[in-house]
Short mmCIF file of C-alpha atoms and ligand atoms in Angstrom, two decimals:
data_model
loop_
_atom_site.label_atom_id
_atom_site.label_comp_id
_atom_site.label_asym_id
_atom_site.label_seq_id
_atom_site.Cartn_x
_atom_site.Cartn_y
_atom_site.Cartn_z
CA UNK F 51 0.11 -0.07 -0.18
CA UNK F 52 1.31 3.60 -0.90
CA UNK F 53 1.75 5.99 1.81
CA UNK F 54 -1.35 8.09 0.56
CA UNK F 55 -3.85 5.55 0.87
CA UNK F 56 -2.69 4.42 4.00
CA UNK F 57 -3.07 7.96 5.40
CA UNK F 58 -6.63 8.48 4.30
CA UNK F 59 -9.56 7.31 6.67
CA UNK F 60 -12.16 5.18 5.11
CA UNK F 61 -15.76 6.55 5.77
CA UNK F 62 -16.69 3.52 7.88
CA UNK F 63 -13.47 4.45 10.09
CA UNK F 64 -14.96 8.17 10.62
CA UNK F 65 -17.89 6.74 11.88
CA UNK F 66 -16.47 4.69 14.47
CA UNK F 67 -14.67 7.83 15.94
CA UNK F 68 -15.75 9.37 19.25
CA UNK F 69 -14.06 12.91 18.09
CA UNK F 70 -14.22 14.40 14.56
CA UNK F 71 -12.08 17.33 12.71
CA UNK F 72 -13.67 19.57 10.56
CA UNK F 73 -12.33 17.52 7.47
CA UNK F 74 -14.07 14.63 8.91
CA UNK F 75 -17.17 16.54 9.70
CA UNK F 76 -16.83 17.62 5.72
CA UNK F 77 -16.87 14.00 4.81
CA UNK F 78 -19.93 13.34 7.02
CA UNK F 79 -21.46 16.04 5.48
CA UNK F 80 -21.24 14.99 1.70
CA UNK F 81 -21.81 11.40 2.05
CA UNK F 82 -24.07 10.15 -0.83
CA UNK F 83 -25.21 6.59 -1.72
CA UNK F 84 -23.80 3.60 0.73
CA UNK F 85 -21.94 6.22 2.77
CA UNK F 86 -25.21 8.49 3.29
CA UNK F 87 -27.13 4.78 4.36
CA UNK F 88 -23.81 4.28 6.72
CA UNK F 89 -24.19 7.77 8.89
CA UNK F 90 -27.95 7.51 9.06
CA UNK F 91 -27.04 3.89 10.54
CA UNK F 92 -24.67 5.12 12.98
CA UNK F 93 -26.15 8.33 13.70
CA UNK F 94 -29.59 5.78 14.53
CA UNK F 95 -27.64 3.49 16.76
CA UNK F 96 -26.00 6.31 18.42
CA UNK F 97 -29.20 7.82 19.43
CA UNK F 98 -30.66 4.37 20.66
CA UNK F 99 -27.55 3.71 22.75
CA UNK F 100 -27.20 7.34 24.53
CA UNK F 101 -30.77 8.83 24.65
CA UNK F 102 -33.33 5.93 23.61
CA UNK F 103 -35.91 5.86 21.28
CA UNK F 104 -38.24 8.00 22.78
CA UNK F 105 -39.60 11.74 21.39
CA UNK F 106 -40.48 13.98 23.47
CA UNK F 107 -43.28 16.90 22.27
CA UNK F 108 -43.01 20.82 22.85
CA UNK F 109 -46.35 22.19 21.97
CA UNK F 110 -45.62 25.45 20.41
CA UNK F 111 -47.26 28.54 20.58
CA UNK F 112 -46.44 31.46 18.44
CA UNK F 113 -48.12 34.13 20.65
CA UNK F 114 -46.96 37.06 18.62
CA UNK F 115 -45.22 38.16 15.57
CA UNK F 116 -44.36 41.71 16.62
CA UNK F 117 -40.43 42.30 15.96
CA UNK F 118 -38.11 44.99 16.68
CA UNK F 119 -35.76 43.08 14.28
CA UNK F 120 -35.09 43.21 10.73
CA UNK F 121 -33.24 39.98 9.92
CA UNK F 122 -32.67 39.77 6.39
CA UNK F 123 -34.30 36.18 5.78
CA UNK F 124 -36.98 36.31 8.07
CA UNK F 125 -40.81 36.61 6.79
CA UNK F 126 -41.97 38.66 9.97
CA UNK F 127 -38.68 41.10 10.01
CA UNK F 128 -40.30 44.67 11.18
CA UNK F 129 -39.81 46.19 8.32
CA UNK F 130 -42.36 43.49 5.99
CA UNK F 131 -45.55 45.46 6.25
CA UNK F 132 -47.64 42.66 4.26
CA UNK F 133 -47.61 40.82 7.51
CA UNK F 134 -50.65 41.62 10.07
CA UNK F 135 -49.02 42.08 13.65
CA UNK F 136 -50.76 40.17 16.43
CA UNK F 137 -50.42 39.53 19.99
CA UNK F 138 -52.42 36.57 20.97
CA UNK F 139 -54.59 36.99 24.21
CA UNK F 140 -53.25 35.07 27.23
CA UNK F 141 -56.39 33.21 27.53
CA UNK F 142 -55.62 31.98 23.99
CA UNK F 143 -52.05 31.16 24.99
CA UNK F 144 -52.85 29.93 28.48
CA UNK F 145 -55.74 27.45 26.38
CA UNK F 146 -53.42 26.39 23.91
CA UNK F 147 -51.00 25.45 26.93
CA UNK F 148 -54.02 23.67 28.75
CA UNK F 149 -54.76 21.58 25.51
CA UNK F 150 -50.92 20.71 25.68
CA UNK F 151 -51.15 19.69 29.30
CA UNK F 152 -54.36 17.67 29.31
CA UNK F 153 -53.05 15.86 25.82
CA UNK F 154 -49.71 14.89 28.13
CA UNK F 155 -47.52 16.85 25.69
CA UNK F 156 -44.96 17.14 28.50
CA UNK F 157 -43.80 20.63 27.89
CA UNK F 158 -44.71 23.56 25.75
CA UNK F 159 -42.54 26.16 23.75
CA UNK F 160 -43.35 30.17 23.96
CA UNK F 161 -42.18 31.81 20.93
CA UNK F 162 -42.33 35.30 19.54
CA UNK F 163 -40.41 38.30 17.96
CA UNK F 164 -38.03 39.99 19.66
CA UNK F 165 -39.17 42.78 22.20
CA UNK F 166 -37.66 43.65 25.26
CA UNK F 167 -40.33 46.45 26.40
CA UNK F 168 -41.25 46.39 30.49
CA UNK F 169 -44.71 45.47 29.03
CA UNK F 170 -43.44 42.54 27.23
CA UNK F 171 -40.92 41.21 29.92
CA UNK F 172 -44.00 41.18 32.40
CA UNK F 173 -46.41 39.69 30.03
CA UNK F 174 -44.00 36.41 29.58
CA UNK F 175 -43.56 36.19 33.31
CA UNK F 176 -47.39 36.36 33.88
CA UNK F 177 -47.87 33.46 31.01
CA UNK F 178 -45.18 31.48 32.70
CA UNK F 179 -46.96 31.68 36.12
CA UNK F 180 -50.03 31.16 34.82
CA UNK F 181 -48.73 27.51 32.46
CA UNK F 182 -47.19 26.64 35.90
CA UNK F 183 -50.68 27.26 37.73
CA UNK F 184 -52.65 25.80 35.18
CA UNK F 185 -50.74 22.46 34.77
CA UNK F 186 -49.73 22.31 38.48
CA UNK F 187 -46.41 22.68 38.01
CA UNK F 188 -46.45 19.82 35.33
CA UNK F 189 -45.62 21.26 32.12
CA UNK F 190 -41.98 22.04 31.11
CA UNK F 191 -41.75 25.59 29.32
CA UNK F 192 -39.13 26.60 26.90
CA UNK F 193 -38.68 30.04 25.61
CA UNK F 194 -37.63 31.22 22.20
CA UNK F 195 -38.07 35.20 22.65
CA UNK F 196 -34.56 36.34 21.34
CA UNK F 197 -32.03 38.42 22.96
CA UNK F 198 -32.91 39.76 26.78
CA UNK F 199 -31.19 41.34 29.50
CA UNK F 200 -29.50 39.08 32.33
CA UNK F 201 -32.18 40.60 34.16
CA UNK F 202 -34.97 39.29 32.10
CA UNK F 203 -33.48 35.89 31.54
CA UNK F 204 -33.26 35.56 35.40
CA UNK F 205 -36.69 36.68 36.43
CA UNK F 206 -38.06 34.40 33.35
CA UNK F 207 -36.00 31.35 35.21
CA UNK F 208 -37.63 31.86 38.45
CA UNK F 209 -40.73 31.87 37.09
CA UNK F 210 -40.54 28.84 35.87
CA UNK F 211 -38.99 28.61 31.90
CA UNK F 212 -36.00 26.08 32.41
CA UNK F 213 -35.14 25.75 28.74
CA UNK F 214 -34.22 28.58 25.87
CA UNK F 215 -34.08 28.51 22.47
CA UNK F 216 -31.62 30.85 20.53
CA UNK F 217 -30.30 29.54 17.25
CA UNK F 218 -27.18 31.62 16.37
CA UNK F 219 -28.29 30.97 12.66
CA UNK F 220 -24.55 31.01 11.15
CA UNK F 221 -21.57 30.88 13.90
CA UNK F 222 -19.62 32.07 10.97
CA UNK F 223 -19.22 36.03 11.58
CA UNK F 224 -19.03 36.87 7.91
CA UNK F 225 -21.98 35.05 6.91
CA UNK F 226 -24.03 36.53 9.89
CA UNK F 227 -23.44 39.89 9.07
CA UNK F 228 -24.67 39.27 5.39
CA UNK F 229 -27.71 37.82 6.88
CA UNK F 230 -28.44 40.65 8.89
CA UNK F 231 -28.60 44.54 9.07
CA UNK F 232 -25.24 45.73 9.54
CA UNK F 233 -26.07 47.78 13.15
CA UNK F 234 -26.09 47.16 17.06
CA UNK F 235 -29.09 45.72 17.21
CA UNK F 236 -27.81 42.73 15.17
CA UNK F 237 -24.67 42.18 16.72
CA UNK F 238 -23.04 38.79 16.36
CA UNK F 239 -21.40 39.09 19.72
CA UNK F 240 -24.50 40.19 21.23
CA UNK F 241 -25.86 36.90 20.13
CA UNK F 242 -23.09 35.11 21.79
CA UNK F 243 -23.38 37.25 24.75
CA UNK F 244 -27.11 36.06 25.18
CA UNK F 245 -26.08 32.38 24.79
CA UNK F 246 -23.15 32.59 27.74
CA UNK F 247 -26.04 34.70 29.55
CA UNK F 248 -28.54 31.96 29.26
CA UNK F 249 -26.01 29.23 30.43
CA UNK F 250 -25.33 31.61 33.61
CA UNK F 251 -28.83 31.72 34.42
CA UNK F 252 -29.15 28.12 34.59
CA UNK F 253 -31.29 27.44 31.47
CA UNK F 254 -31.17 24.18 29.47
CA UNK F 255 -29.71 26.34 26.27
CA UNK F 256 -30.44 25.52 22.63
CA UNK F 257 -29.22 27.31 19.50
CA UNK F 258 -29.08 26.24 15.87
CA UNK F 259 -28.42 27.40 12.24
CA UNK F 260 -30.40 27.34 9.07
CA UNK F 261 -28.64 25.19 6.59
CA UNK F 262 -28.62 26.09 2.52
CA UNK F 263 -28.27 29.97 3.44
CA UNK F 264 -26.99 32.22 0.47
CA UNK F 265 -23.18 32.33 0.97
CA UNK F 266 -23.14 29.07 3.30
CA UNK F 267 -20.57 26.48 2.28
CA UNK F 268 -19.94 23.20 3.59
CA UNK F 269 -16.98 24.52 5.61
CA UNK F 270 -19.36 26.70 7.41
CA UNK F 271 -21.68 24.04 8.20
CA UNK F 272 -18.88 21.90 9.83
CA UNK F 273 -17.67 24.75 11.78
CA UNK F 274 -21.27 25.34 13.08
CA UNK F 275 -21.53 21.90 14.69
CA UNK F 276 -17.92 22.24 16.22
CA UNK F 277 -19.56 25.51 17.42
CA UNK F 278 -22.62 23.57 19.07
CA UNK F 279 -19.62 21.40 20.80
CA UNK F 280 -17.54 24.61 21.64
CA UNK F 281 -20.07 26.41 23.42
CA UNK F 282 -21.10 23.12 25.18
CA UNK F 283 -25.02 23.58 24.30
CA UNK F 284 -27.97 21.52 25.25
CA UNK F 285 -30.09 21.21 22.71
CA UNK F 286 -29.98 22.20 19.12
CA UNK F 287 -32.80 22.89 16.21
CA UNK F 288 -31.48 23.32 12.52
CA UNK F 289 -33.57 23.35 9.54
CA UNK F 290 -33.56 24.25 5.90
CA UNK F 291 -33.37 28.02 4.74
CA UNK F 292 -36.47 28.78 3.17
CA UNK F 293 -36.73 32.07 1.04
CA UNK F 294 -39.45 34.58 1.76
CA UNK F 295 -40.80 36.75 -1.14
CA UNK F 296 -41.28 39.65 1.46
CA UNK F 297 -37.51 39.69 2.48
CA UNK F 298 -34.04 41.11 1.22
CA UNK F 299 -32.43 37.55 0.78
CA UNK F 300 -35.07 36.52 -1.67
CA UNK F 301 -33.29 37.92 -4.13
CA UNK F 302 -30.34 35.36 -3.87
CA UNK F 303 -32.97 32.61 -4.53
CA UNK F 304 -31.33 31.61 -7.80
CA UNK F 305 -28.39 30.89 -6.43
CA UNK F 306 -29.30 28.95 -3.88
CA UNK F 307 -29.35 24.82 -3.56
CA UNK F 308 -32.67 23.33 -4.57
CA UNK F 309 -34.95 22.91 -1.95
CA UNK F 310 -34.54 19.17 -1.86
CA UNK F 311 -30.51 19.11 -1.49
CA UNK F 312 -31.00 21.83 1.41
CA UNK F 313 -33.66 18.81 3.08
CA UNK F 314 -31.19 15.95 2.19
CA UNK F 315 -28.36 18.41 3.51
CA UNK F 316 -30.13 18.97 6.78
CA UNK F 317 -30.82 15.46 7.83
CA UNK F 318 -26.94 14.83 7.42
CA UNK F 319 -26.68 17.72 9.55
CA UNK F 320 -28.68 15.90 12.39
CA UNK F 321 -27.17 12.74 11.47
CA UNK F 322 -23.72 13.92 12.02
CA UNK F 323 -24.46 16.55 15.34
CA UNK F 324 -25.93 12.90 16.75
CA UNK F 325 -22.62 11.50 16.42
CA UNK F 326 -20.47 14.39 17.50
CA UNK F 327 -22.80 15.21 20.46
CA UNK F 328 -24.64 12.05 21.16
CA UNK F 329 -26.48 13.07 24.58
CA UNK F 330 -27.69 16.26 23.55
CA UNK F 331 -31.32 17.26 22.68
CA UNK F 332 -31.92 17.37 19.02
CA UNK F 333 -35.35 19.25 17.33
CA UNK F 334 -36.93 17.56 14.18
CA UNK F 335 -37.34 21.34 12.89
CA UNK F 336 -40.60 22.24 11.19
CA UNK F 337 -39.26 23.70 8.17
CA UNK F 338 -38.22 19.93 7.47
CA UNK F 339 -41.93 19.75 6.90
CA UNK F 340 -42.54 22.24 4.58
CA UNK F 341 -40.04 20.78 2.05
CA UNK F 342 -41.30 17.25 2.67
CA UNK F 343 -44.47 16.37 4.41
CA UNK F 344 -42.70 13.63 5.92
CA UNK F 345 -39.62 15.56 6.81
CA UNK F 346 -39.75 15.63 10.79
CA UNK F 347 -40.50 12.11 10.93
CA UNK F 348 -37.03 11.41 8.51
CA UNK F 349 -35.23 13.58 11.26
CA UNK F 350 -36.40 11.37 14.26
CA UNK F 351 -35.43 8.42 12.45
CA UNK F 352 -31.51 9.17 11.88
CA UNK F 353 -31.24 11.34 15.10
CA UNK F 354 -33.45 13.96 16.04
CA UNK F 355 -35.49 13.05 19.21
CA UNK F 356 -37.91 16.50 19.81
CA UNK F 357 -40.81 17.67 17.90
CA UNK F 358 -42.64 20.65 18.18
CA UNK F 359 -46.33 20.11 17.13
CA UNK F 360 -47.94 23.71 16.04
CA UNK F 361 -50.31 24.67 19.03
CA UNK F 362 -50.68 28.36 18.17
CA UNK F 363 -54.38 29.40 17.68
CA UNK F 364 -55.19 28.82 13.71
CA UNK F 365 -56.39 32.59 13.12
CA UNK F 366 -52.52 33.48 13.73
CA UNK F 367 -50.69 31.02 11.93
CA UNK F 368 -50.97 32.32 8.62
CA UNK F 369 -49.47 35.69 9.84
CA UNK F 370 -46.18 33.70 11.79
CA UNK F 371 -44.83 32.96 8.14
CA UNK F 372 -40.98 33.43 9.03
CA UNK F 373 -40.72 31.46 5.55
CA UNK F 374 -42.81 30.43 2.51
CA UNK F 375 -44.90 27.19 2.44
CA UNK F 376 -44.89 26.89 6.41
CA UNK F 377 -47.00 23.57 6.87
CA UNK F 378 -50.23 23.38 9.06
CA UNK F 379 -51.43 26.35 8.58
CA UNK F 380 -55.34 25.61 8.96
CA UNK F 381 -55.22 22.05 10.96
CA UNK F 382 -56.26 22.48 14.22
CA UNK F 383 -54.38 21.07 17.48
CA UNK F 384 -56.38 18.15 17.84
CA UNK F 385 -56.20 17.12 14.09
CA UNK F 386 -52.47 17.90 13.89
CA UNK F 387 -51.71 15.66 17.03
CA UNK F 388 -53.67 12.47 15.24
CA UNK F 389 -51.68 12.36 12.54
CA UNK F 390 -48.40 13.32 14.23
CA UNK F 391 -48.73 10.58 16.46
CA UNK F 392 -49.70 8.14 14.00
CA UNK F 393 -46.62 9.20 11.51
CA UNK F 394 -44.19 9.31 14.41
CA UNK F 395 -44.77 5.42 15.29
CA UNK F 396 -44.92 4.34 11.98
CA UNK F 397 -41.20 6.02 11.99
CA UNK F 398 -40.65 3.36 14.56
CA UNK F 399 -40.14 5.71 17.43
CA UNK F 400 -42.10 6.06 20.82
CA UNK F 401 -43.59 9.23 22.20
CA UNK F 402 -42.87 9.97 25.75
CA UNK F 403 -46.15 11.51 26.64
CA UNK F 404 -46.17 13.19 30.12
CA UNK F 405 -42.72 13.62 30.13
CA UNK F 406 -40.37 16.79 29.99
CA UNK F 407 -37.56 14.65 28.23
CA UNK F 408 -34.61 17.13 29.35
CA UNK F 409 -31.61 17.13 27.89
CA UNK F 410 -29.29 14.86 29.26
CA UNK F 411 -25.94 16.74 28.57
CA UNK F 412 -27.26 19.31 30.64
CA UNK F 413 -27.23 17.42 33.89
CA UNK F 414 -23.46 16.50 32.86
CA UNK F 415 -22.54 19.57 32.12
CA UNK F 416 -23.76 20.81 35.72
CA UNK F 417 -22.43 17.91 37.61
CA UNK F 418 -18.99 18.65 36.02
CA UNK F 419 -19.29 22.55 37.05
CA UNK F 420 -20.25 21.41 40.04
CA UNK F 421 -17.35 18.93 40.92
N1 SAH D 527 -37.51 36.02 17.06
C1 SAH D 527 -36.81 34.59 18.02
C2 SAH D 527 -37.49 33.83 17.52
C3 SAH D 527 -38.35 33.46 16.26
S1 SAH D 527 -37.83 32.95 15.07
C4 SAH D 527 -35.36 34.56 17.25
O1 SAH D 527 -35.08 35.16 16.25
O2 SAH D 527 -34.82 34.11 18.06
C5 SAH D 527 -37.43 31.38 15.02
C6 SAH D 527 -35.95 30.94 13.93
O3 SAH D 527 -36.87 30.94 12.78
C7 SAH D 527 -35.07 31.77 13.82
O4 SAH D 527 -34.54 31.37 15.00
C8 SAH D 527 -34.39 31.23 12.60
O5 SAH D 527 -33.47 30.52 12.77
C9 SAH D 527 -35.89 30.57 11.83
N2 SAH D 527 -36.45 31.24 10.55
C10 SAH D 527 -36.17 32.53 10.18
N3 SAH D 527 -36.57 32.77 9.13
C11 SAH D 527 -36.37 31.77 8.38
C12 SAH D 527 -36.47 31.84 6.77
N4 SAH D 527 -36.82 32.25 5.98
N5 SAH D 527 -36.21 29.84 6.72
C13 SAH D 527 -35.82 29.25 7.62
N6 SAH D 527 -35.96 29.29 9.10
C14 SAH D 527 -36.24 30.71 9.35
FE1 SF4 D 528 -37.52 38.86 14.67
FE2 SF4 D 528 -36.82 35.90 15.18
FE3 SF4 D 528 -37.71 36.96 12.87
FE4 SF4 D 528 -35.06 37.91 13.27
S1 SF4 D 528 -35.53 35.65 13.16
S2 SF4 D 528 -36.82 39.27 12.37
S3 SF4 D 528 -35.47 38.11 15.22
S4 SF4 D 528 -38.50 37.10 14.51
#
């Protein structure tokens, strides 16, 4: 065997490793044909070994689309005048959470645009207390309400939120700048700082990226995966970027990968992340479903273990269009639940009704810092 051949790892060698270099990750992300099948098989096995075969529900309530930001990719960005702005009423939000509790969803996610006014902060606080009360403390609560001050994060933590999702969108500084307005209100450093604050306030911290963004390279995505590891996050939610007509990034639509390619790459990202960080929670992103009706179930099969059924009151759903073709726009919560359950079980997973399904990584991380 010549020198060159001896030093090139086979794809299966990489799959056996516990740590990965950037080049290893790139090879996994580019896997096709048989290699792709081996990657998916390895991730499926690793998931079963480390976090088991259970799928955790997080009932998603998109309670307001009012946003102070202008992210260049997002359909509800502040400057989009074609959106009717809403704030669901407390009662509507609590009713949706009551539905989640009665149906033993285990947890809910409250998501919104980014607002930091005292009235907004108070409101979220009140909702957190209301959800805890109506569910006798049984519903777990995740927030996804953007960058906030330490005081706000602390206050919400004390009122009952214990997980927070804040995607970094891209861990590459230059790419981040290309997909956000160039001003202080859209600062990469502040986003990083917010992730750190969330950790310090003792949340289970989730982040993530969009896959298939304009200007994004395979190397960027491999670095995103290493970023999740470096920041030591407990949860990741990542899905394909989907262009929205009313946003500045729409002008780059012709330079994008096909939607199917973005979808396939997102699945390889999920599987690769399961190998790289086996004990975290990984969400099957809703955007997968916008491309393939069975997209989320496919992600659950090859590494994801969390799904967020949409419980947003129907009348608001069409106004919370972060991207085009967002699914389940007119299904009511009950209908969604039944069809989802059947699809998940068909994909071979078990739904963990009534469990919080916390990230095992969070407890390991805490133990390590305490000792
Ligand atoms: N305002 C909060 C939460 C709501 S936005 C925040 O930004 O953190 C939730 C996620 O939607 C964002 O993190 C982003 O990753 C995703 N998103 C927005 N526009 C998108 C698009 N065009 N395609 C795919 N995902 C998108
Ligand atoms: Fe607002 Fe979040 Fe959309 Fe950015 S991604 S415009 S912060 S809702």
